């Protein structure tokens, strides 16, 4: 068994070069030994209090903290989102990165990926896919909306609707297609109640999860194909292939341990525009928000413009504001596609003579990198803080070719930049592993300090730690922290007010841009009805996303985005950021403890002092995750407030049918927006955001007060006679002390190895790997 576990680890490490392997092995060894120490300590504590009628609060605290540390995952998944329109090359890129040609379906003239697909490597020996379906209630909700969309109502008095209104637009085509796929031909003519009595064509398990397994990648690909590959409609409107894809919420694919992608990395194929189904659309947005890295995927022939490309970039930048995203890059795909005579005729750069197709492709790739990097950086600067880390990246644009990665007829493997993306993934993983293990070992050491001190008679407070003065100090500093947070949040008030004024001045124009079509109303009524059925939002699989609420509130976001990003940015840079205030609070407490200790000799209470310092870091370090989870609700509060105010208007507009239905629908929307604006809709949205900021401030201060009060109570209860029967954990403490000292040694070894590697690369230029921004992650 030990040999097998060692073999599994070796397989996992194969994704890394030897220098990185060594560092990763050392970090994993540190983590494994720490977990063993914690587990032994936990078992001893449980055994010592097992028969007690009542367990002191201090012991409960320690047991719960130890259990939480033991159960903590080795590494939170790192989600890398590949975000792009149908046909951009997302699936082909994932296939190349994981070294599995044609594993995920590749979009063509008749096929496309129909849902969010997550791909990761795991400890399983087989290829596995879990297909998660909509719940029965979720599908009924969509079914009701689909039938409403197709329902043809006569005007009172028996007048028929305008024929041009009922031309099949994209929304109607999609609804017909989905119903035919699930229920068969003719389903689009049935009403909601009739369809509830019809049994779907596909087999739907009661668990709403379909699990597929296979020994080989190709075998699983064949099994998975009908579920995530959707056929286009045939000319007569029939579905080209039966299936249950309209019922699928998302798909999780797990590969056996990969020699290319570390376990813990999740590549996510994200469709570009969301979905008509509310649950799938919400999951689409949440999936984007949980990605720490977003690669905007764009075909080389579409990268130079177009609304779809701009929408993708804007949505990705919003993910930086409201979600966990810390890095954005543009990945230009299919760069092997080039018409040489046409390129030479229109060529405007370089004086060197182009000899062949390869030279032309490489020159164009270089030009694209320069041009698109400049444009992307300018766009990011307008939306993000000036000192945002993503703006410091040396590579904002990658030019890749999945086709040439396999063929290598035109480009070498390195020139396809697939290896460069893999290197970025590895560096990202190693950096996160280093930070996680450092934090984990440090927290564990703090817990063992206190646990061991409870069992040592030497640590009874002969020289008392002045916890009463420390409590007063904490109370005073908490008040100051609360004021600092409040001051930090006031920076958003002025741009928020200016945004409201800008929105009031421009909402008619912005709304009109979405309601007026250059080709007239033909075929537009059903799309507009779909927008109203979903409270102002329509997400199509092929057309640009429509969001009226977002459109009319965009002037507010244009004003607040830079300040909002500055408040919630990562790190401890000075300025508007929130986290430096929390860091300052932490350091002031730690300095106070050290001061009290020095003034009072602190000969015997050194354990307690060290525990308090370590535990404060753990408590306040956990606040960052809490803040990141809350900021999404704050950021979206403006649009959600507007959407809520306009809901009655949308509901009224969705019921309109008959003569001139499209124009009448537009009029209802316009009048509804006008009425709500006059009644203070934008001002209410402003108040909603300010209220959410207030709730966050209260949440932070309450968590700080509660956690630190518990911690101080625990420290002050030392030596009260309740812990004298605890098991001896001195051996575990000594082992943990060694592991804590090893952290510095491991970090120094990693720096030394990187220096040696850089030296060898400089001495062997021909073997030097392309430099990229991932290398900065380790610094």
XYZ file of C-alpha atoms in Angstrom:
779
model
C 0.000 0.000 0.000
C 2.838 2.403 0.864
C 4.537 1.640 -2.461
C 1.277 2.301 -4.296
C 0.758 5.644 -2.531
C 4.339 6.609 -3.337
C 3.771 5.634 -6.969
C 0.598 7.758 -7.111
C 2.490 10.774 -5.754
C 5.290 10.255 -8.277
C 2.694 10.206 -11.076
C 1.217 13.474 -9.783
C 4.675 15.108 -9.604
C 5.434 14.199 -13.216
C 3.570 17.323 -14.291
C 6.492 19.372 -12.941
C 10.145 19.825 -13.958
C 12.676 18.377 -11.519
C 13.329 21.692 -9.699
C 9.618 22.236 -9.084
C 9.154 18.561 -8.184
C 11.673 18.879 -5.364
C 9.924 21.918 -3.874
C 6.498 20.298 -4.213
C 7.658 17.092 -2.532
C 9.059 19.053 0.402
C 5.834 21.013 0.856
C 3.735 17.864 0.623
C 5.952 16.110 3.161
C 5.576 19.053 5.558
C 1.802 19.010 5.158
C 1.538 15.222 5.572
C 3.613 15.195 8.768
C 1.641 18.145 10.155
C -1.645 16.326 9.527
C -0.288 13.275 11.332
C 0.708 15.372 14.364
C -2.712 17.048 14.454
C -4.478 13.695 14.161
C -2.460 12.205 17.037
C -3.138 15.263 19.198
C -6.852 15.147 18.401
C -7.100 11.463 19.333
C -5.301 12.059 22.655
C -7.625 14.944 23.553
C -10.739 12.948 22.672
C -9.571 9.998 24.774
C -8.772 12.226 27.764
C -12.290 13.735 27.914
C -14.305 10.834 26.504
C -15.953 9.866 29.816
C -16.348 13.393 31.201
C -19.882 14.600 31.855
C -19.025 18.117 30.761
C -16.171 19.287 28.577
C -14.708 22.729 29.355
C -15.150 25.366 26.677
C -11.414 25.626 26.162
C -11.135 21.938 25.315
C -14.157 22.158 23.019
C -12.477 25.027 21.206
C -9.250 23.082 20.768
C -11.013 19.882 19.656
C -13.129 21.755 17.098
C -10.118 23.688 15.771
C -8.035 20.507 15.494
C -10.844 18.680 13.679
C -11.330 21.599 11.275
C -7.593 21.602 10.522
C -7.523 17.816 9.991
C -10.503 17.927 7.603
C -9.239 20.951 5.699
C -8.540 19.957 2.073
C -4.930 19.854 0.941
C -5.647 22.524 -1.635
C -8.775 24.393 -2.600
C -9.419 23.786 -6.311
C -7.876 26.321 -8.677
C -10.519 27.068 -11.295
C -9.217 28.278 -14.657
C -12.100 29.431 -16.812
C -11.908 29.193 -20.601
C -14.518 31.750 -21.542
C -15.541 32.149 -25.143
C -18.238 31.996 -27.803
C -19.253 28.852 -29.638
C -16.552 27.873 -32.118
C -13.792 29.911 -30.432
C -11.764 26.775 -29.712
C -12.251 26.263 -25.950
C -12.745 22.496 -26.141
C -9.878 22.043 -28.615
C -7.592 24.002 -26.285
C -8.534 21.879 -23.253
C -7.955 18.718 -25.315
C -4.452 19.910 -26.215
C -3.587 20.945 -22.649
C -4.621 17.548 -21.235
C -3.008 15.707 -24.197
C -6.257 14.008 -25.308
C -7.161 14.732 -28.926
C -10.916 15.010 -29.575
C -11.753 14.168 -25.951
C -14.270 16.992 -25.511
C -16.558 17.683 -28.489
C -15.143 20.266 -30.853
C -17.550 22.812 -32.327
C -18.133 22.688 -36.037
C -20.903 23.436 -38.487
C -23.284 21.024 -36.767
C -22.129 20.667 -33.154
C -21.292 22.661 -30.049
C -20.739 22.238 -26.309
C -24.100 22.848 -24.631
C -23.242 23.477 -20.960
C -20.504 24.265 -18.442
C -17.958 21.418 -18.471
C -15.313 21.048 -15.730
C -12.214 18.932 -16.399
C -9.766 17.921 -13.662
C -7.395 15.101 -12.767
C -7.931 12.995 -9.656
C -6.872 9.935 -7.763
C -9.211 7.593 -9.678
C -7.801 4.986 -12.044
C -10.589 5.403 -14.593
C -11.949 8.222 -16.703
C -15.203 9.400 -15.138
C -17.940 11.900 -15.943
C -20.793 13.065 -13.728
C -23.668 14.688 -15.625
C -25.795 16.819 -13.291
C -29.381 17.373 -14.449
C -31.846 20.080 -13.532
C -34.138 19.078 -10.694
C -37.741 18.275 -11.553
C -38.846 21.667 -10.235
C -36.113 23.537 -12.124
C -37.123 21.899 -15.399
C -40.812 22.640 -14.767
C -39.912 26.317 -14.333
C -38.109 26.359 -17.673
C -40.865 24.329 -19.353
C -43.450 26.875 -18.244
C -41.397 29.727 -19.704
C -40.737 27.850 -22.968
C -44.451 27.206 -23.499
C -45.284 30.829 -22.633
C -42.757 31.905 -25.233
C -44.421 29.743 -27.892
C -48.008 30.434 -26.821
C -49.921 32.319 -29.518
C -52.725 34.406 -28.043
C -55.477 36.229 -29.895
C -56.493 39.745 -28.991
C -59.821 40.203 -27.215
C -62.452 40.274 -29.951
C -60.820 37.531 -31.960
C -58.275 39.577 -33.898
C -55.241 37.659 -35.091
C -51.728 38.787 -34.369
C -49.496 40.370 -36.960
C -47.861 37.691 -39.057
C -44.439 39.351 -38.970
C -44.469 39.236 -35.189
C -44.609 35.458 -35.298
C -41.736 34.856 -37.681
C -39.469 32.400 -35.921
C -36.730 34.385 -34.252
C -33.767 32.890 -32.412
C -35.573 32.678 -29.064
C -38.511 30.832 -30.600
C -36.265 28.474 -32.571
C -34.402 27.606 -29.387
C -37.632 26.901 -27.480
C -38.973 24.649 -30.255
C -35.672 22.810 -30.465
C -35.481 22.121 -26.728
C -39.047 20.781 -26.543
C -38.514 18.542 -29.577
C -35.284 17.148 -28.142
C -36.897 16.284 -24.788
C -40.433 15.269 -25.846
C -40.295 14.614 -29.587
C -41.727 16.193 -32.739
C -44.939 18.118 -32.137
C -44.115 18.976 -28.526
C -43.939 22.649 -29.442
C -47.695 22.603 -30.202
C -48.651 21.305 -26.745
C -49.361 23.505 -23.732
C -47.608 23.340 -20.352
C -50.183 21.049 -18.676
C -50.130 18.584 -21.599
C -46.324 18.397 -21.605
C -46.274 17.654 -17.855
C -48.094 14.421 -18.714
C -45.653 13.493 -21.500
C -42.728 11.241 -20.618
C -39.357 12.571 -21.827
C -37.691 10.536 -24.573
C -34.417 10.217 -22.685
C -33.939 8.134 -19.542
C -33.750 10.370 -16.475
C -32.427 8.827 -13.224
C -34.199 9.707 -9.988
C -30.890 10.981 -8.554
C -30.688 13.474 -11.453
C -27.019 12.478 -11.878
C -25.720 10.295 -14.708
C -22.317 8.699 -14.054
C -20.179 7.426 -16.921
C -16.917 5.482 -16.531
C -14.340 4.135 -18.953
C -10.839 2.679 -18.973
C -9.691 4.817 -21.909
C -10.209 8.469 -22.801
C -11.649 7.640 -26.210
C -14.194 5.286 -24.681
C -15.477 7.944 -22.262
C -15.529 10.527 -25.046
C -17.897 8.330 -27.075
C -20.163 7.814 -24.061
C -20.117 11.502 -23.135
C -20.651 12.752 -26.666
C -24.503 12.683 -26.806
C -24.804 14.597 -23.547
C -22.574 17.618 -24.154
C -22.562 17.680 -27.942
C -25.719 19.210 -29.434
C -26.752 18.873 -33.057
C -28.022 21.865 -34.995
C -31.598 21.766 -36.229
C -32.284 20.192 -39.575
C -33.910 22.274 -42.272
C -37.411 21.207 -41.274
C -36.916 22.190 -37.648
C -36.470 18.634 -36.398
C -33.774 17.810 -33.890
C -30.794 16.207 -35.584
C -30.244 13.864 -32.639
C -32.288 12.798 -29.660
C -30.887 13.444 -26.208
C -31.489 15.184 -22.908
C -29.049 18.072 -23.193
C -31.743 20.712 -22.377
C -32.039 19.053 -18.944
C -28.294 19.135 -18.211
C -27.104 21.677 -15.631
C -23.355 21.004 -15.806
C -20.822 18.206 -16.371
C -17.786 17.226 -14.273
C -15.099 15.141 -15.987
C -12.317 13.537 -13.940
C -9.173 12.131 -15.538
C -6.783 9.663 -13.888
C -3.697 11.242 -12.322
C -2.188 13.337 -15.075
C 1.469 13.800 -15.941
C 0.522 17.211 -17.376
C -2.137 18.781 -15.130
C -1.695 18.739 -11.318
C -4.487 17.383 -9.156
C -6.449 20.393 -7.880
C -6.449 22.288 -11.185
C -9.920 22.511 -12.754
C -10.227 23.639 -16.372
C -13.718 24.981 -17.038
C -15.250 25.230 -20.509
C -17.679 28.154 -20.071
C -20.197 29.024 -22.825
C -20.043 32.676 -23.756
C -23.519 34.032 -23.014
C -25.284 32.101 -20.249
C -28.598 30.280 -20.595
C -32.355 30.900 -20.795
C -32.857 28.572 -17.825
C -32.569 30.548 -14.567
C -30.601 27.882 -12.667
C -28.171 27.253 -15.526
C -27.718 30.980 -16.017
C -27.052 31.510 -12.312
C -24.561 28.645 -12.360
C -22.914 30.182 -15.450
C -22.321 33.415 -13.535
C -21.210 31.656 -10.334
C -18.796 29.507 -12.326
C -17.201 32.624 -13.811
C -17.003 34.224 -10.364
C -15.260 31.265 -8.693
C -12.488 31.159 -11.305
C -9.242 32.626 -9.991
C -7.972 32.804 -13.582
C -9.989 33.616 -16.710
C -8.702 33.036 -20.217
C -10.864 34.865 -22.748
C -10.777 32.606 -25.800
C -11.072 34.250 -29.201
C -10.570 32.917 -32.721
C -7.756 34.754 -34.524
C -10.259 35.818 -37.205
C -12.618 37.375 -34.625
C -10.175 38.916 -32.163
C -9.999 42.299 -33.861
C -13.480 43.364 -32.928
C -17.112 42.482 -32.635
C -19.601 42.850 -29.834
C -19.304 39.223 -28.680
C -15.582 39.611 -27.996
C -16.123 42.869 -26.092
C -18.941 41.318 -24.050
C -16.657 38.453 -23.022
C -13.926 40.851 -21.906
C -16.410 42.993 -19.971
C -17.879 39.962 -18.195
C -14.379 38.769 -17.290
C -13.445 42.155 -15.837
C -16.667 42.109 -13.784
C -15.539 38.745 -12.407
C -12.465 40.534 -11.040
C -14.768 42.979 -9.265
C -17.406 40.641 -7.868
C -15.665 37.242 -7.778
C -12.368 35.509 -6.983
C -10.631 36.258 -10.287
C -7.074 37.564 -9.904
C -5.755 37.100 -13.428
C -7.138 37.701 -16.928
C -5.497 36.865 -20.232
C -6.594 36.809 -23.848
C -5.907 33.489 -25.579
C -6.037 33.843 -29.357
C -6.739 30.461 -30.944
C -6.388 28.900 -34.402
C -3.354 31.053 -35.166
C -2.233 28.603 -37.854
C -5.074 29.901 -40.050
C -3.542 32.427 -42.431
C -3.969 33.219 -46.118
C -0.365 33.981 -47.089
C -0.971 36.006 -50.317
C -3.642 38.083 -48.574
C -1.430 38.635 -45.520
C 1.539 39.751 -47.641
C -0.661 42.134 -49.609
C -2.052 43.797 -46.456
C 1.111 43.520 -44.362
C 1.932 46.803 -42.609
C 4.694 45.799 -40.195
C 8.289 44.719 -40.539
C 10.796 45.138 -43.324
C 12.114 41.584 -43.263
C 11.203 39.454 -46.260
C 8.701 36.736 -45.401
C 9.925 33.448 -46.849
C 7.077 31.097 -45.957
C 3.819 30.480 -44.098
C 5.536 29.798 -40.777
C 7.377 33.131 -40.752
C 4.148 34.932 -41.610
C 2.232 33.209 -38.790
C 4.937 33.999 -36.235
C 5.156 37.626 -37.343
C 1.381 38.031 -37.179
C 1.324 36.387 -33.733
C 3.911 38.880 -32.491
C 1.878 41.783 -33.893
C -1.322 40.467 -32.302
C 0.403 40.166 -28.932
C 1.646 43.757 -29.058
C -1.609 45.259 -30.275
C -4.048 43.271 -28.166
C -1.891 43.569 -25.023
C -1.945 47.350 -25.329
C -5.716 47.439 -25.928
C -6.470 44.981 -23.114
C -4.221 46.807 -20.652
C -5.920 50.129 -21.451
C -9.328 48.529 -20.911
C -8.249 47.001 -17.611
C -6.810 50.323 -16.435
C -10.203 51.986 -16.932
C -11.966 49.389 -14.782
C -9.406 48.194 -12.215
C -7.133 49.937 -9.684
C -3.898 51.289 -11.134
C -1.802 48.959 -8.939
C -3.833 45.815 -9.709
C -1.535 42.778 -10.115
C -2.991 41.775 -13.483
C -1.728 45.060 -14.968
C 1.829 44.077 -14.041
C 1.668 40.813 -16.005
C 4.296 40.459 -18.715
C 1.947 38.266 -20.778
C -1.627 39.407 -21.216
C -2.021 37.668 -24.579
C -1.196 34.137 -25.740
C -1.303 33.039 -29.387
C -2.022 29.317 -29.602
C -2.814 26.648 -32.154
C -4.296 23.384 -30.905
C -4.331 22.029 -34.467
C -0.603 22.619 -34.947
C 0.117 21.197 -31.507
C -0.985 17.825 -32.869
C 0.218 18.180 -36.476
C 3.397 20.299 -36.113
C 3.454 20.751 -39.879
C 3.783 24.523 -39.619
C 4.727 25.346 -36.013
C 6.879 23.616 -33.413
C 5.313 22.486 -30.138
C 6.799 25.496 -28.328
C 5.515 27.897 -30.991
C 1.933 26.658 -30.445
C 2.263 28.025 -26.852
C 0.384 25.051 -25.377
C 3.472 24.236 -23.231
C 3.504 27.877 -22.098
C -0.040 27.610 -20.800
C 0.833 24.372 -18.999
C 3.812 26.085 -17.391
C 1.569 28.899 -16.194
C -0.796 26.329 -14.637
C 2.070 24.572 -12.856
C 3.497 27.814 -11.453
C 0.062 28.879 -10.264
C -0.421 25.537 -8.538
C 3.007 25.524 -6.885
C 2.586 29.075 -5.599
C -0.796 28.301 -4.051
C 0.539 25.071 -2.532
C 3.447 26.963 -0.965
C 1.170 29.590 0.560
C -1.345 27.016 1.775
C 1.264 24.790 3.472
C 2.967 27.799 5.096
C -0.329 28.983 6.552
C -1.362 25.436 7.542
C 1.856 24.612 9.416
C 1.859 28.008 11.167
C -1.747 27.601 12.373
C -1.072 24.040 13.525
C 1.973 25.187 15.487
C -0.147 27.791 17.303
C -2.674 25.153 18.371
C 0.019 22.760 19.599
C 1.624 25.582 21.596
C -1.513 26.048 23.646
C -2.409 22.364 23.865
C 0.982 21.512 25.306
C 0.928 24.483 27.682
C -2.318 23.265 29.260
C -0.543 20.117 30.364
C 2.545 21.697 31.887
C 2.512 22.735 35.536
C 5.437 25.020 34.769
C 3.126 27.180 32.730
C 0.790 28.042 35.574
C 0.714 31.825 35.658
C 3.164 32.575 38.403
C 3.743 35.735 36.456
C 0.261 36.597 35.293
C -0.454 37.612 31.717
C -2.389 40.849 32.005
C -5.311 39.713 29.901
C -7.651 42.315 31.372
C -5.518 45.134 29.932
C -5.296 43.229 26.667
C -9.099 42.979 26.543
C -9.424 46.737 26.991
C -6.827 47.259 24.277
C -8.750 44.934 21.921
C -11.990 46.816 22.580
C -10.341 50.158 21.811
C -8.665 48.848 18.656
C -11.894 47.216 17.458
C -13.650 50.589 17.639
C -10.806 52.121 15.623
C -11.014 49.256 13.099
C -14.728 49.850 12.694
C -14.101 53.544 11.999
C -11.311 52.719 9.528
C -13.579 50.328 7.612
C -16.330 52.924 7.536
C -13.878 55.525 6.240
C -12.652 53.065 3.626
C -16.213 52.494 2.365
C -16.969 56.233 2.177
C -14.646 56.469 -0.850
C -17.323 54.801 -2.974
C -20.044 57.309 -2.059
C -19.046 60.109 -4.436
C -18.583 57.924 -7.567
C -21.813 56.135 -6.642
C -23.667 59.463 -6.548
C -22.062 60.577 -9.824
C -23.014 57.246 -11.377
C -26.648 57.727 -10.379
C -26.675 61.165 -12.052
C -25.080 59.674 -15.177
C -27.629 56.851 -15.237
C -30.537 59.286 -14.965
C -29.114 61.250 -17.900
C -28.540 58.270 -20.194
C -31.065 55.511 -19.378
C -33.386 56.367 -22.324
C -30.545 56.094 -24.829
C -29.194 52.879 -23.310
C -32.628 51.275 -23.147
C -33.393 52.331 -26.713
C -30.224 50.687 -27.978
C -31.613 47.336 -26.803
C -35.224 47.894 -27.859
C -34.673 49.217 -31.391
C -33.530 46.868 -34.160
C -32.067 48.166 -37.410
C -34.030 45.567 -39.384
C -37.318 46.410 -37.674
C -39.506 44.286 -35.411
C -39.730 41.214 -37.618
C -38.970 38.206 -35.474
C -38.053 40.372 -32.465
C -41.238 40.102 -30.403
C -40.525 36.611 -29.063
C -36.965 37.553 -28.089
C -38.376 40.578 -26.270
C -40.971 38.361 -24.612
C -38.171 36.024 -23.479
C -36.388 39.049 -21.984
C -39.502 39.972 -20.002
C -40.176 36.401 -18.855
C -36.707 36.424 -17.271
C -37.085 39.876 -15.642
C -35.022 41.790 -18.164
C -32.457 39.137 -19.131
C -32.207 36.860 -22.150
C -29.254 34.522 -22.531
C -29.035 32.833 -25.908
C -26.648 30.031 -26.824
C -25.677 31.771 -30.047
C -26.602 35.478 -29.873
C -25.296 38.268 -27.656
C -26.631 38.319 -24.091
C -29.397 40.883 -23.415
C -29.633 42.389 -19.909
C -31.743 45.533 -19.688
C -31.090 45.983 -15.954
C -27.345 45.864 -16.489
C -27.538 48.145 -19.511
C -29.282 51.041 -17.756
C -27.096 50.733 -14.619
C -23.811 50.587 -16.562
C -23.102 54.325 -16.013
C -23.106 53.647 -12.261
C -20.592 50.814 -12.638
C -18.439 52.928 -14.960
C -18.029 55.379 -12.074
C -17.599 52.972 -9.164
C -15.495 50.198 -10.768
C -11.993 51.627 -10.120
C -12.821 52.517 -6.497
C -14.648 49.241 -5.855
C -11.689 47.289 -7.200
C -9.290 49.323 -5.059
C -11.281 48.605 -1.885
C -11.360 44.843 -2.406
C -8.032 44.238 -4.074
C -5.785 41.527 -2.690
C -2.593 42.201 -0.798
C -1.636 44.879 1.666
C -0.863 47.830 -0.586
C -1.696 51.210 0.963
C -4.529 53.365 -0.315
C -8.244 52.604 -0.405
C -7.883 48.857 0.231
C -9.772 47.225 3.089
C -7.328 44.433 3.974
C -4.451 46.729 5.127
C -6.733 48.043 7.895
C -7.309 44.487 9.103
C -3.588 43.748 8.853
C -2.799 46.889 10.883
C -5.309 45.775 13.505
C -3.647 42.349 13.668
C -0.143 43.785 14.030
C -1.235 46.213 16.745
C -2.609 43.309 18.812
C 0.503 41.215 18.301
C 2.764 44.125 19.239
C 0.699 44.756 22.373
C 1.080 41.131 23.434
C 4.824 41.289 22.935
C 4.985 44.554 24.881
C 3.043 43.095 27.820
C 5.240 40.029 27.753
C 8.475 42.020 27.809
C 7.248 44.350 30.543
C 6.176 41.480 32.772
C 9.056 39.129 32.138
C 6.769 36.601 30.425
C 9.051 33.844 31.523
C 6.428 31.150 31.930
C 3.664 32.418 29.659
C 5.661 32.370 26.449
C 3.453 29.510 25.212
C 0.328 31.574 25.690
C 1.835 34.624 24.020
C 2.894 32.583 20.986
C -0.510 30.925 20.790
C -2.323 34.258 20.907
C -0.118 35.747 18.187
C -0.558 32.713 15.921
C -4.303 32.422 16.552
C -4.909 36.099 15.791
C -3.274 35.546 12.397
C -5.560 32.548 11.790
C -8.729 34.399 12.847
C -8.050 37.559 10.852
C -6.650 35.593 7.902
C -10.020 33.849 7.593
C -11.716 37.224 7.163
C -10.361 37.599 3.627
C -12.436 34.660 2.409
C -15.514 36.047 4.176
C -15.026 39.441 2.536
C -14.542 37.932 -0.929
C -17.757 35.940 -0.582
C -19.707 39.042 0.455
C -18.411 41.413 -2.199
C -20.407 39.716 -4.970
C -23.670 40.595 -3.234
C -22.468 44.174 -2.764
C -21.406 44.541 -6.394
C -24.642 43.112 -7.804
C -26.880 45.047 -5.403
C -27.378 47.887 -7.911
C -28.632 45.702 -10.776
C -30.649 43.425 -8.470
C -32.366 46.488 -6.946
C -33.258 47.835 -10.396
C -34.435 44.411 -11.561
C -36.664 44.091 -8.500
C -38.201 47.540 -9.100
C -38.890 46.734 -12.765
C -40.322 43.255 -12.150
C -44.021 44.349 -12.343
C -43.233 46.138 -15.600
C -41.608 43.008 -17.089
C -44.512 40.822 -15.968
C -47.019 43.140 -17.650
C -44.970 43.303 -20.866
C -44.628 39.487 -21.051
C -48.424 39.114 -21.329
C -48.834 41.312 -24.407
C -49.964 39.664 -27.642
C -52.001 40.550 -30.713
C -51.804 43.514 -33.061
C -48.606 45.571 -32.809
C -47.550 43.410 -29.858
C -43.848 44.184 -30.269
C -44.296 47.979 -30.200
C -46.778 47.743 -27.328
C -44.320 45.593 -25.369
C -41.608 48.198 -25.888
C -43.983 50.949 -24.756
C -44.834 49.098 -21.546
C -41.116 48.646 -20.799
C -40.333 52.300 -21.549
C -43.226 53.604 -19.442
C -42.321 51.252 -16.595
C -38.718 52.421 -16.577
C -39.755 56.094 -16.785
C -42.143 55.656 -13.861
C -39.576 53.904 -11.691
C -36.846 56.439 -12.484
C -39.219 59.266 -11.524
C -39.928 57.464 -8.244
C -36.206 57.171 -7.397
C -35.180 53.791 -8.808
C -31.494 54.678 -9.190
C -31.405 56.359 -5.782
C -32.861 53.190 -4.214
C -30.146 51.164 -5.925
C -27.562 53.538 -4.455
C -29.026 53.071 -0.969
C -29.065 49.295 -1.464
C -25.342 49.224 -2.209
C -24.556 51.497 0.745
C -26.638 49.209 2.973
C -24.689 46.159 1.771
C -21.414 47.919 2.598
C -22.808 48.631 6.086
C -23.728 44.956 6.542
C -20.198 43.931 5.593
C -18.680 46.363 8.089
C -20.943 45.008 10.842
C -20.145 41.427 9.867
C -16.382 42.019 10.035
C -16.479 43.723 13.454
C -18.833 41.092 14.918
C -16.585 38.259 13.721
C -13.497 39.980 15.106
C -15.103 40.646 18.503
C -16.541 37.147 18.849
C -13.451 35.225 17.757
C -10.950 37.236 19.788
C -13.170 37.172 22.891
C -13.300 33.367 22.647
C -9.555 33.185 22.146
C -8.789 35.397 25.174
C -11.216 33.444 27.345
C -9.420 30.273 26.341
C -6.009 31.717 27.179
C -7.174 33.051 30.549
C -8.636 29.682 31.571
C -5.201 28.066 31.475
C -4.297 26.538 34.797
C -7.832 26.613 36.213
C -7.616 22.944 37.103
C -9.883 21.753 34.295
C -7.070 20.553 32.099
C -4.932 18.584 34.558
C -6.155 15.221 33.249
C -5.277 15.886 29.622
C -3.017 13.437 27.834
C 0.630 14.341 27.400
C 1.187 15.931 23.972
C 4.770 17.095 24.502
C 6.106 14.755 21.801
C 3.587 16.144 19.298
C 4.542 19.691 20.272
C 8.247 18.993 19.738
C 7.521 17.435 16.332
C 5.391 20.443 15.365
C 8.131 22.818 16.495
C 10.558 21.055 14.139
C 8.106 21.263 11.247
C 7.569 24.973 11.869
C 11.330 25.569 11.739
C 11.485 23.541 8.502
C 9.247 26.053 6.701
C 12.086 28.556 6.352
C 14.493 25.849 5.202
C 12.087 24.637 2.507
C 11.535 28.197 1.265
C 15.294 28.852 1.152
C 15.850 25.596 -0.773
C 13.219 26.614 -3.326
C 14.889 30.005 -3.865
C 18.299 28.330 -4.239
C 16.980 25.831 -6.788
C 15.282 28.560 -8.827
C 18.534 30.532 -8.867
C 20.469 27.484 -10.087
C 17.851 26.797 -12.740
C 17.915 30.388 -14.000
C 21.725 30.267 -14.164
C 21.692 27.025 -16.188
C 19.059 28.425 -18.544
C 21.140 31.554 -19.138
C 24.170 29.371 -19.883
C 22.117 27.237 -22.320
C 20.034 29.697 -24.356
C 18.913 27.048 -26.820
C 17.150 25.182 -24.026
C 15.650 28.196 -22.328
C 11.921 27.995 -21.927
C 9.873 31.039 -22.949
C 9.609 33.535 -20.134
C 6.135 34.288 -18.920
C 4.334 35.998 -16.142
C 3.835 32.761 -14.237
C 7.416 33.000 -12.996
C 6.475 36.072 -10.996
C 4.042 34.042 -8.913
C 6.873 32.472 -6.938
C 8.449 35.771 -5.923
